[in-house]
Every structure is written in structure tokens, then in C-alpha cells.
Tab-separated table of C-alpha atoms in Angstrom:
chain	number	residue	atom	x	y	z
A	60	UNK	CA	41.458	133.062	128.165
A	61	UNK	CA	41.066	130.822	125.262
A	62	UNK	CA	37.467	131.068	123.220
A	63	UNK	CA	35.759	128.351	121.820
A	64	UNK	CA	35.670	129.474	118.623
A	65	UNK	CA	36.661	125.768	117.239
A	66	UNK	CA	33.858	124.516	118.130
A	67	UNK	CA	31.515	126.760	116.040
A	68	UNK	CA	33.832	126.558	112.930
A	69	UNK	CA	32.112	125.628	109.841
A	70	UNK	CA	35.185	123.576	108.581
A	71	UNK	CA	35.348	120.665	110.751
A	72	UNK	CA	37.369	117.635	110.944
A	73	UNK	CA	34.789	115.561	108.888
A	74	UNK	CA	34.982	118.268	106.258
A	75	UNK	CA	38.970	118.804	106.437
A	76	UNK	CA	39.002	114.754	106.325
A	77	UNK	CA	37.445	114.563	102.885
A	78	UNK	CA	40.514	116.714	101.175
A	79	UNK	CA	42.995	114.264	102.362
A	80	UNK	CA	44.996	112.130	99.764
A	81	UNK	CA	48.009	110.195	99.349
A	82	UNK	CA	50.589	112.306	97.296
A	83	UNK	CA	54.336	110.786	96.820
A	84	UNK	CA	57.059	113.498	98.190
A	85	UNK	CA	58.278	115.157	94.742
A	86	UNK	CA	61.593	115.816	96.499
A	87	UNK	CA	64.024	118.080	95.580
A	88	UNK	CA	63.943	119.972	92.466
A	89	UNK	CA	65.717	120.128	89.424
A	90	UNK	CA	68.091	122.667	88.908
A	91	UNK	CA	67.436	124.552	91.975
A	92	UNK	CA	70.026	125.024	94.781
A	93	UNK	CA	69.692	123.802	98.596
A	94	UNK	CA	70.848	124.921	101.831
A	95	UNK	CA	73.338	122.406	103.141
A	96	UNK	CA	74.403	121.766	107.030
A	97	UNK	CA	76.989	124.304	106.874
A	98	UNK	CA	74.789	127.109	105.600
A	99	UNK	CA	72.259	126.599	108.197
A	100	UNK	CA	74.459	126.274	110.806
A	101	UNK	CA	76.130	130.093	109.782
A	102	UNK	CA	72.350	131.544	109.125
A	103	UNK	CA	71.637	130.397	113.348
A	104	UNK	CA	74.860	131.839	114.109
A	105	UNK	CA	74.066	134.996	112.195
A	106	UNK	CA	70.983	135.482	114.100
A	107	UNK	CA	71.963	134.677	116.950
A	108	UNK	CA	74.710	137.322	117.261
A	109	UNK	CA	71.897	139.622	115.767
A	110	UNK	CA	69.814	139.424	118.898
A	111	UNK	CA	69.195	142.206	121.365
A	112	UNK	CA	70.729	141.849	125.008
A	113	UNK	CA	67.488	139.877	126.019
A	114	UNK	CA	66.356	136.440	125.253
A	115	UNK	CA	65.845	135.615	121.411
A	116	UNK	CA	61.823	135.479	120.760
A	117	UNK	CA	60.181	134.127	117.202
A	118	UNK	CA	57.059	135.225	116.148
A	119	UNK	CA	54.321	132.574	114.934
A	120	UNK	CA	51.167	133.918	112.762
A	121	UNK	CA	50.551	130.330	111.000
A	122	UNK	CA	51.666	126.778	111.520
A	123	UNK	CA	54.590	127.689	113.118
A	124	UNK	CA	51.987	128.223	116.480
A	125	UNK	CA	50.116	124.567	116.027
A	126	UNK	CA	53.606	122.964	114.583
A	127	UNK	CA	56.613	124.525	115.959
A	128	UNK	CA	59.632	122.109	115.308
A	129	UNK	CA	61.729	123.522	118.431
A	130	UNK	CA	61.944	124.057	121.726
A	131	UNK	CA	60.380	127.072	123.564
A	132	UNK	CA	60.507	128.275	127.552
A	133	UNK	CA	58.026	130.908	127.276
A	134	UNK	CA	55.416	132.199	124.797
A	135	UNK	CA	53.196	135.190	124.687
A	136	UNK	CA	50.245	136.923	122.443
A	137	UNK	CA	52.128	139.639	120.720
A	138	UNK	CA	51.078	141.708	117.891
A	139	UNK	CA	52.768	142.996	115.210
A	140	UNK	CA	52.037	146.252	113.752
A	141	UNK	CA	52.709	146.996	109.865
A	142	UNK	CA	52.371	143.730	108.974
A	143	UNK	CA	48.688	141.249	108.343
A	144	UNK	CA	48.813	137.501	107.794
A	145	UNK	CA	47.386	136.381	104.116
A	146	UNK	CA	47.667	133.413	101.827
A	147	UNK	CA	49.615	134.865	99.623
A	148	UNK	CA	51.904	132.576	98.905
A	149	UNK	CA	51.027	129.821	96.025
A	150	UNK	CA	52.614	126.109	97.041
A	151	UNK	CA	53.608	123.444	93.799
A	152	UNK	CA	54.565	120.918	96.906
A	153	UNK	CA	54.450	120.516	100.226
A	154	UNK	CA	50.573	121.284	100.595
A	155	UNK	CA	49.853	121.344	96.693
A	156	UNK	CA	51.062	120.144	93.518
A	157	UNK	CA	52.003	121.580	90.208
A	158	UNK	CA	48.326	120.475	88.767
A	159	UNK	CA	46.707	122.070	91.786
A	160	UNK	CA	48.690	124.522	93.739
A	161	UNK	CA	47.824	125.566	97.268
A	162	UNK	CA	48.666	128.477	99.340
A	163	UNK	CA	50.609	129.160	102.118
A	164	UNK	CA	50.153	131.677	104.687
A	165	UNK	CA	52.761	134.894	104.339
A	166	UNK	CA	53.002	138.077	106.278
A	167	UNK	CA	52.228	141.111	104.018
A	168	UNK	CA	52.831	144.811	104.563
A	169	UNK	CA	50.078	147.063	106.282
A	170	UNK	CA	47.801	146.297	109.401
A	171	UNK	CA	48.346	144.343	112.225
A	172	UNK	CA	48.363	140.582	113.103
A	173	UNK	CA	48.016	138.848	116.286
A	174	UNK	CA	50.590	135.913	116.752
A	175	UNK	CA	52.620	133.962	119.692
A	176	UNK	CA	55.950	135.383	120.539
A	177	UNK	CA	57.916	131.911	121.502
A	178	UNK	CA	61.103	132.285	123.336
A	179	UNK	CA	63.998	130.505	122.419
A	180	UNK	CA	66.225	128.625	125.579
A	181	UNK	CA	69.589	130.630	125.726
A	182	UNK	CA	71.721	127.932	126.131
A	183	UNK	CA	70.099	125.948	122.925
A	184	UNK	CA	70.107	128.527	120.994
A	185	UNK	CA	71.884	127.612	117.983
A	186	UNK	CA	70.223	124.171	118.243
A	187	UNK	CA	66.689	125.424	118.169
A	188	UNK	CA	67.303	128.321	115.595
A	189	UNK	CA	68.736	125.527	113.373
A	190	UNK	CA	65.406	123.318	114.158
A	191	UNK	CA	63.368	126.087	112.676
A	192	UNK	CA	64.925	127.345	110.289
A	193	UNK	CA	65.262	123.686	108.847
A	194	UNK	CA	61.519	123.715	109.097
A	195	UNK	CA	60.793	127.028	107.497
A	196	UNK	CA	63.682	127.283	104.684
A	197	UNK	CA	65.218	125.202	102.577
A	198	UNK	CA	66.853	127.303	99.392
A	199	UNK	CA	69.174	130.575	99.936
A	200	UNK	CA	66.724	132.881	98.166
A	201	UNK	CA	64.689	132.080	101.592
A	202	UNK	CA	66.588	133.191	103.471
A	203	UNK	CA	65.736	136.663	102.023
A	204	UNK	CA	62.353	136.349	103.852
A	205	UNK	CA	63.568	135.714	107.453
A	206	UNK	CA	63.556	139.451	109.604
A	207	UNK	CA	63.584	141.221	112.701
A	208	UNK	CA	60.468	142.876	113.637
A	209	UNK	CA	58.679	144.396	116.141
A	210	UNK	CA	55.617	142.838	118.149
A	211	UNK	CA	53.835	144.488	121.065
A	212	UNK	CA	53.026	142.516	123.864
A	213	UNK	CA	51.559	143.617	127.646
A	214	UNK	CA	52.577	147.407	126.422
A	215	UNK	CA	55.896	145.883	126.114
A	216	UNK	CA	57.652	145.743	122.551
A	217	UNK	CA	59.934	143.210	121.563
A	218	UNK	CA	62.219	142.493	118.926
A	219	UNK	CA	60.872	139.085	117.373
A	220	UNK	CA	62.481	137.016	114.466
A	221	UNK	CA	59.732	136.344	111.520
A	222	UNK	CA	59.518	133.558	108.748
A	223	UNK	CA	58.425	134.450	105.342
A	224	UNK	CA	57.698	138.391	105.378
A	225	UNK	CA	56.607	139.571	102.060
A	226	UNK	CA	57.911	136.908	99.809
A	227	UNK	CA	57.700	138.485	96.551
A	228	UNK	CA	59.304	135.728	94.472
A	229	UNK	CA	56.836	133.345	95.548
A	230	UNK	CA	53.700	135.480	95.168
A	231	UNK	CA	51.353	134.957	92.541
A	232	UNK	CA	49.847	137.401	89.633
A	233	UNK	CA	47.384	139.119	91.916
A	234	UNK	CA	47.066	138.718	95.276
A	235	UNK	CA	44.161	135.552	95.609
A	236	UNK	CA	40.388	137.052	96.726
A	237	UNK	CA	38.651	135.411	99.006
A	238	UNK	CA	36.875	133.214	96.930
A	239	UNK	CA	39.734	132.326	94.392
A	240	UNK	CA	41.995	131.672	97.770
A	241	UNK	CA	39.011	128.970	98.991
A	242	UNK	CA	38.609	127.021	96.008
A	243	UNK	CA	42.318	126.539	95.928
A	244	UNK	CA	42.249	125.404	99.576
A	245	UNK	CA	39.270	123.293	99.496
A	246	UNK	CA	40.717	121.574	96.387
A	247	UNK	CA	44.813	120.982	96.979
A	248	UNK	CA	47.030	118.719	98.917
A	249	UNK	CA	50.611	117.723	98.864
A	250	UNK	CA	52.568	115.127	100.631
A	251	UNK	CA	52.668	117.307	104.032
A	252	UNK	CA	48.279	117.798	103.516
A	253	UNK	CA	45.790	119.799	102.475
A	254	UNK	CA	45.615	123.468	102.314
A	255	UNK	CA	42.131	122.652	104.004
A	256	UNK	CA	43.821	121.339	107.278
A	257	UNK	CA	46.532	123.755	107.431
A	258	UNK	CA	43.437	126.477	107.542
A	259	UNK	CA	41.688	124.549	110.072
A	260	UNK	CA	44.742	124.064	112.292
A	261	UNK	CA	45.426	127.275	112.294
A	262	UNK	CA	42.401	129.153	113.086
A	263	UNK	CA	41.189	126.340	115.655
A	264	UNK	CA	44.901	126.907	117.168
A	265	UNK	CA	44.391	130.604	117.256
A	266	UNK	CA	40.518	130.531	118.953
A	267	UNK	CA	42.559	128.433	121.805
A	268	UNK	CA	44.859	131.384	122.322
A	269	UNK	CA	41.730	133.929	122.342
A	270	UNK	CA	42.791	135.691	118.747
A	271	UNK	CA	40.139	135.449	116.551
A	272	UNK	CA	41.698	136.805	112.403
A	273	UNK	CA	38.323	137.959	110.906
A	274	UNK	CA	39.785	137.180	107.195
A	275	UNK	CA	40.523	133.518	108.362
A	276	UNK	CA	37.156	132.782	109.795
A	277	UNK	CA	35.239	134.086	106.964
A	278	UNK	CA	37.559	132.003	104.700
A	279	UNK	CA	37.194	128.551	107.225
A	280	UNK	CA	33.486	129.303	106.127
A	281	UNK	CA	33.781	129.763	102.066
A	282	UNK	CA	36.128	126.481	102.004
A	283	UNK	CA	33.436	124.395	104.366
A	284	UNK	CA	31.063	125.783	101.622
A	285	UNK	CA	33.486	124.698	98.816
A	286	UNK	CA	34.315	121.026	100.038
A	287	UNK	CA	30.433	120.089	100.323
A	288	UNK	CA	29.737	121.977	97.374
A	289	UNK	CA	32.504	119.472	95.923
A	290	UNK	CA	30.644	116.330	97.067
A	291	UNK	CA	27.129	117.179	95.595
């Protein structure tokens, strides 16, 4: 049963609203090398043929369970031991810029995080990998960050494909406090947003599932706090 948590969030829409700016798509960058058709194509092959005997099941912890980008039959509240959702990872684009970086939510060694498992259709299988992983990675050092965990679901465990698991390259210094982490998302936006709506999204997404991440709410509050500190 879903809770209402959305509801009682202190970052609301209104609040969220007020990060939102036009910022032009920096594209691709310089001297940096891409992923073309035929690489994706072998990397949903690859995983494909590194599936169990059952069906093929992804594991969302961020936008990937508001956003998707593929096509699903089945989903289910999993969680996956070992591993915690943070923002951990600092974004120059996308949801930030160079002059004011975001962050991106990661999944980081120790605890325990409550996702969606989504299942993939079996005979679209290599079409809907491909979707996602077009949506989660788009340079070959990425693809370092895509593995096969485990996520327990109904006493049942499962064998789940994960985006972005401990990205080291992409981490900064120190891992961001709490209060470093919400003046960064109260204050950045790329061409896909602000990090203030991807936080919003996601937690509001989350309550309607019935997981509620205690780190995430308390941070929803400190970047409400931080955006109408900002218009004082």
C-alpha cells in the first residue's frame, strides 16, 4: 500500500519550480570517447546471455523508478542488501554544470536499499536492455558500473541487473554531508533539470510505492530549507 508521504514533503512543486532554468545541452565532450550503436547493441547481448534461466529483472533505486525509458511486464519492491542509495555522484551536465555541479544518485557499498525490481519482456529483450542502457550510459568506462546483484523480494531472492554501483571515477573528494549535498541540490540545474526535482521525483515516487529512505527525506527537508533560504 502506497503512503502519502508526498503530500507532507517539505519540498514541493512550488519550491522545486523556483530551481528551474533554461540551460543549452553542452553536448558531447571534447576528447572523450562514446559508445556507438554497435557497442550497445554487444553490451545487451552480453547481458542478456548473462541472465539466469528466469526472466531478466533491473533494479531501480533513483530515477530509473519515476523515468524508466523501457518496457516492463512486472515490477516488485525488492531490496538489496550490501548496498545503500547516496548522492554520491557529482554531475558537470545533465542536471548541473561545470560552474555549479549537481549530484546524482549512486549505489554505495554497505546497508540496504529498498528499490523496484522491473522485469524485462523476454521476447524484447535486447530491445529494452538497449533502451536502458542508452538511458543510463553513454562512455565505455560506464559500462564498468553496470552489475548483477542480488535483491530480496517476498523471501524470494533474485538476481537483478544495477546501473551505476560504486562509481569511483565519478565520485568526488569526500563523500558530500548532508548539508554540503543540499546546497548543491537546491542550487544546480542542467539541460535535463534541477538536482531539486530529481530529489523530489524520487522520494515522492518512492512514498507511492510505500518505501520511505530516511536519508532522502531528511535531505527533501534541508533543500526546501535551502531554496527559501535562497529567496530571502
Amino acid at each position: 500500500m502506497a503512503i502519502q508521504l508526498s503530500k507532507q514533503m517539505a519540498l514541493t512543486p512550488d519550491l522545486v519550480a523556483r530551481c528551474e532554468r533554461p540551460v543549452p545541452d553542452p553536448g558531447r565532450l571534447a576528447g572523450h570517447s562514446y559508445l556507438n550503436d554497435d557497442d550497445y547493441l554487444a553490451a545487451a547481448r552480453k547481458y542478456a546471455a548473462e541472465k539466469d534461466d528466469g526472466p531478466l529483472w533491473i533494479f531501480a533505486y533513483g530515477s530509473l523508478i519515476w523515468n524508466p525509458g523501457f518496457t516492463y511486464v512486472e515490477h516488485l519492491r525488492g531490496t538489496a542488501h550490501g548496498w545503500h542509495r547516496q548522492f554520491s555522484m557529482q554531475l558537470t551536465s545533465w542536471r548541473g554544470t561545470p560552474e555549479q555541479p549537481g549530484l546524482m544518485l549512486a549505489l554505495e557499498h554497505g546497508g540496504s536499499c529498498d528499490g523496484i525490481l522491473f522485469r524485462l519482456p523476454e521476447e524484447r529483450l535486447t530491445d529494452e536492455l538497449l533502451a536502458v542502457l542508452v538511458r543510463e550510459v553513454d562512455r565505455p568506462d560506464n559500462l564498468n558500473y553496470i552489475r548483477w546483484i542480488t535483491v530480496r523480494t517476498d523471501g524470494v531472492k533474485r538476481r537483478a541487473l544495477v546501473f551505476w554501483a560504486h562509481p569511483k571515477g565519478f565520485h568526488m573528494p569526500e563523500p558530500p554531508t548532508m548539508e554540503l549535498a543540499a546546497h548543491m541540490l537546491a542550487r544546480a540545474c542542467g539541460h535535463m533539470g534541477s538536482g531539486a526535482s530529481y530529489l523530489y521525483q524520487t522520494v515522492a515516487k518512492l512514498a507511492e510505492y510505500g518505501i520511505c529512505d530516511r536519508n532522502l527525506w531528511r535531505l527533501q527537508q534541508m533543500v526546501a530549507t535551502e531554496i527559501e533560504g535562497m529567496g530571502k
